Amino acid sequence: MGASGSKARGLWPFASGAGGGGPESAVAEQALVRPRGRVVPPFVFTRRGSMFYDEDGDLAHEFYEETIVTKNGQKRAKLRRVHKNLIPQGIVKLDPPRIHVDFPVILYEV
């Protein structure tokens, strides 16, 4: 197990190995790259939902059921988390749309 590649070569970690390794080539490599092919919008309109439906159609992040435990002749109620028979919520529309996390822009408020 050796050192990582960037430390072993002494290069800037975001520069390509074929770029020569000089400071001016490292700056040129960090310039904004324009995507080839189709243009991707900077906004996200949908996301995967984080909640679940149970058998009754209720929607929640977590479901619990009450169980009765008898200990030393005394009945006691405990909550047990349900993992079975849950249906994921699916795709959720975002209102308003969000900016994509990989979109290279700096937000600045005046």
PDB file of C-alpha atoms in Angstrom:
ATOM      1  CA  MET A   1       0.000   0.000   0.000  1.00  0.00           C
ATOM      2  CA  GLY A   2       1.689   3.144  -1.214  1.00  0.00           C
ATOM      3  CA  ALA A   3       0.909   6.804  -1.249  1.00  0.00           C
ATOM      4  CA  SER A   4      -1.941   8.193  -3.271  1.00  0.00           C
ATOM      5  CA  GLY A   5      -1.295   9.013  -6.934  1.00  0.00           C
ATOM      6  CA  SER A   6      -1.420  12.793  -6.545  1.00  0.00           C
ATOM      7  CA  LYS A   7       1.124  12.817  -3.712  1.00  0.00           C
ATOM      8  CA  ALA A   8       3.413  10.329  -5.426  1.00  0.00           C
ATOM      9  CA  ARG A   9       3.630  12.347  -8.669  1.00  0.00           C
ATOM     10  CA  GLY A  10       3.530  15.746  -6.992  1.00  0.00           C
ATOM     11  CA  LEU A  11       0.713  16.975  -9.268  1.00  0.00           C
ATOM     12  CA  TRP A  12      -2.348  19.055  -8.528  1.00  0.00           C
ATOM     13  CA  PRO A  13      -5.091  16.462  -7.820  1.00  0.00           C
ATOM     14  CA  PHE A  14      -7.529  17.926 -10.362  1.00  0.00           C
ATOM     15  CA  ALA A  15      -5.044  18.136 -13.232  1.00  0.00           C
ATOM     16  CA  SER A  16      -4.816  15.296 -15.736  1.00  0.00           C
ATOM     17  CA  GLY A  17      -1.716  13.131 -15.828  1.00  0.00           C
ATOM     18  CA  ALA A  18      -1.138  13.777 -19.551  1.00  0.00           C
ATOM     19  CA  GLY A  19      -1.243  17.569 -19.197  1.00  0.00           C
ATOM     20  CA  GLY A  20       2.485  18.063 -18.568  1.00  0.00           C
ATOM     21  CA  GLY A  21       2.182  18.967 -14.892  1.00  0.00           C
ATOM     22  CA  GLY A  22       3.329  22.606 -15.111  1.00  0.00           C
ATOM     23  CA  PRO A  23       1.452  25.337 -13.250  1.00  0.00           C
ATOM     24  CA  GLU A  24       0.062  26.872 -16.447  1.00  0.00           C
ATOM     25  CA  SER A  25      -1.245  23.499 -17.679  1.00  0.00           C
ATOM     26  CA  ALA A  26      -2.924  22.917 -14.284  1.00  0.00           C
ATOM     27  CA  VAL A  27      -4.746  26.257 -14.583  1.00  0.00           C
ATOM     28  CA  ALA A  28      -5.857  25.432 -18.130  1.00  0.00           C
ATOM     29  CA  GLU A  29      -7.215  22.056 -16.977  1.00  0.00           C
ATOM     30  CA  GLN A  30      -9.350  23.710 -14.275  1.00  0.00           C
ATOM     31  CA  ALA A  31     -11.202  25.938 -16.724  1.00  0.00           C
ATOM     32  CA  LEU A  32     -14.935  25.400 -17.056  1.00  0.00           C
ATOM     33  CA  VAL A  33     -15.644  22.490 -19.402  1.00  0.00           C
ATOM     34  CA  ARG A  34     -18.597  22.830 -21.745  1.00  0.00           C
ATOM     35  CA  PRO A  35     -20.688  19.641 -22.014  1.00  0.00           C
ATOM     36  CA  ARG A  36     -20.789  17.918 -25.373  1.00  0.00           C
ATOM     37  CA  GLY A  37     -24.067  16.676 -26.784  1.00  0.00           C
ATOM     38  CA  ARG A  38     -27.351  17.626 -25.166  1.00  0.00           C
ATOM     39  CA  VAL A  39     -27.626  20.619 -22.873  1.00  0.00           C
ATOM     40  CA  VAL A  40     -28.554  19.746 -19.292  1.00  0.00           C
ATOM     41  CA  PRO A  41     -30.671  22.322 -17.435  1.00  0.00           C
ATOM     42  CA  PRO A  42     -29.281  23.587 -14.106  1.00  0.00           C
ATOM     43  CA  PHE A  43     -32.568  22.881 -12.302  1.00  0.00           C
ATOM     44  CA  VAL A  44     -33.970  19.769 -10.643  1.00  0.00           C
ATOM     45  CA  PHE A  45     -37.745  19.371 -10.942  1.00  0.00           C
ATOM     46  CA  THR A  46     -38.255  15.974  -9.233  1.00  0.00           C
ATOM     47  CA  ARG A  47     -36.636  13.887  -6.530  1.00  0.00           C
ATOM     48  CA  ARG A  48     -37.063  10.452  -5.015  1.00  0.00           C
ATOM     49  CA  GLY A  49     -39.401  10.528  -2.031  1.00  0.00           C
ATOM     50  CA  SER A  50     -38.060   9.596   1.401  1.00  0.00           C
ATOM     51  CA  MET A  51     -41.376   8.438   2.907  1.00  0.00           C
ATOM     52  CA  PHE A  52     -43.290   5.154   2.758  1.00  0.00           C
ATOM     53  CA  TYR A  53     -46.902   3.970   2.547  1.00  0.00           C
ATOM     54  CA  ASP A  54     -48.111   1.183   4.867  1.00  0.00           C
ATOM     55  CA  GLU A  55     -50.966  -1.322   4.359  1.00  0.00           C
ATOM     56  CA  ASP A  56     -53.555   1.269   5.452  1.00  0.00           C
ATOM     57  CA  GLY A  57     -52.308   3.911   3.010  1.00  0.00           C
ATOM     58  CA  ASP A  58     -50.745   6.122   5.674  1.00  0.00           C
ATOM     59  CA  LEU A  59     -47.653   8.101   4.626  1.00  0.00           C
ATOM     60  CA  ALA A  60     -44.712   8.566   7.026  1.00  0.00           C
ATOM     61  CA  HIS A  61     -40.934   8.294   7.380  1.00  0.00           C
ATOM     62  CA  GLU A  62     -41.151   5.513  10.007  1.00  0.00           C
ATOM     63  CA  PHE A  63     -43.881   3.199  11.242  1.00  0.00           C
ATOM     64  CA  TYR A  64     -44.174   1.614  14.680  1.00  0.00           C
ATOM     65  CA  GLU A  65     -46.525  -0.979  16.137  1.00  0.00           C
ATOM     66  CA  GLU A  66     -47.419  -1.353  19.776  1.00  0.00           C
ATOM     67  CA  THR A  67     -46.646  -4.737  21.321  1.00  0.00           C
ATOM     68  CA  ILE A  68     -47.573  -5.938  24.816  1.00  0.00           C
ATOM     69  CA  VAL A  69     -44.696  -7.452  26.779  1.00  0.00           C
ATOM     70  CA  THR A  70     -45.316  -9.386  30.001  1.00  0.00           C
ATOM     71  CA  LYS A  71     -42.424  -9.127  32.416  1.00  0.00           C
ATOM     72  CA  ASN A  72     -42.677 -10.408  36.016  1.00  0.00           C
ATOM     73  CA  GLY A  73     -46.448 -10.649  35.709  1.00  0.00           C
ATOM     74  CA  GLN A  74     -46.811  -7.019  34.616  1.00  0.00           C
ATOM     75  CA  LYS A  75     -48.004  -6.038  31.180  1.00  0.00           C
ATOM     76  CA  ARG A  76     -45.997  -3.344  29.495  1.00  0.00           C
ATOM     77  CA  ALA A  77     -46.437  -1.719  26.082  1.00  0.00           C
ATOM     78  CA  LYS A  78     -43.442  -1.325  23.775  1.00  0.00           C
ATOM     79  CA  LEU A  79     -43.122   0.230  20.341  1.00  0.00           C
ATOM     80  CA  ARG A  80     -41.511  -1.899  17.654  1.00  0.00           C
ATOM     81  CA  ARG A  81     -40.449  -0.467  14.303  1.00  0.00           C
ATOM     82  CA  VAL A  82     -42.145  -1.950  11.222  1.00  0.00           C
ATOM     83  CA  HIS A  83     -39.896  -2.845   8.260  1.00  0.00           C
ATOM     84  CA  LYS A  84     -42.156  -5.139   6.229  1.00  0.00           C
ATOM     85  CA  ASN A  85     -45.007  -4.339   3.797  1.00  0.00           C
ATOM     86  CA  LEU A  86     -43.894  -0.731   3.233  1.00  0.00           C
ATOM     87  CA  ILE A  87     -44.185   0.811  -0.235  1.00  0.00           C
ATOM     88  CA  PRO A  88     -41.789   3.653  -1.207  1.00  0.00           C
ATOM     89  CA  GLN A  89     -43.390   6.999  -2.007  1.00  0.00           C
ATOM     90  CA  GLY A  90     -41.772   7.208  -5.451  1.00  0.00           C
ATOM     91  CA  ILE A  91     -40.993  10.375  -7.429  1.00  0.00           C
ATOM     92  CA  VAL A  92     -41.999  13.696  -5.828  1.00  0.00           C
ATOM     93  CA  LYS A  93     -42.397  16.935  -7.806  1.00  0.00           C
ATOM     94  CA  LEU A  94     -40.456  19.861  -6.347  1.00  0.00           C
ATOM     95  CA  ASP A  95     -42.175  23.224  -6.103  1.00  0.00           C
ATOM     96  CA  PRO A  96     -40.197  25.474  -6.662  1.00  0.00           C
ATOM     97  CA  PRO A  97     -37.434  23.725  -8.655  1.00  0.00           C
ATOM     98  CA  ARG A  98     -33.990  23.458  -7.038  1.00  0.00           C
ATOM     99  CA  ILE A  99     -30.540  24.157  -8.499  1.00  0.00           C
ATOM    100  CA  HIS A 100     -28.661  20.954  -9.321  1.00  0.00           C
ATOM    101  CA  VAL A 101     -25.844  20.155  -6.904  1.00  0.00           C
ATOM    102  CA  ASP A 102     -23.299  19.669  -9.733  1.00  0.00           C
ATOM    103  CA  PHE A 103     -24.081  22.977 -11.447  1.00  0.00           C
ATOM    104  CA  PRO A 104     -20.879  25.072 -11.258  1.00  0.00           C
ATOM    105  CA  VAL A 105     -22.173  28.461 -10.149  1.00  0.00           C
ATOM    106  CA  ILE A 106     -21.610  30.632  -7.109  1.00  0.00           C
ATOM    107  CA  LEU A 107     -24.754  32.156  -5.607  1.00  0.00           C
ATOM    108  CA  TYR A 108     -24.334  35.699  -4.370  1.00  0.00           C
ATOM    109  CA  GLU A 109     -26.940  37.912  -2.745  1.00  0.00           C
ATOM    110  CA  VAL A 110     -26.515  41.677  -2.847  1.00  0.00           C
TER     111      VAL A 110
END
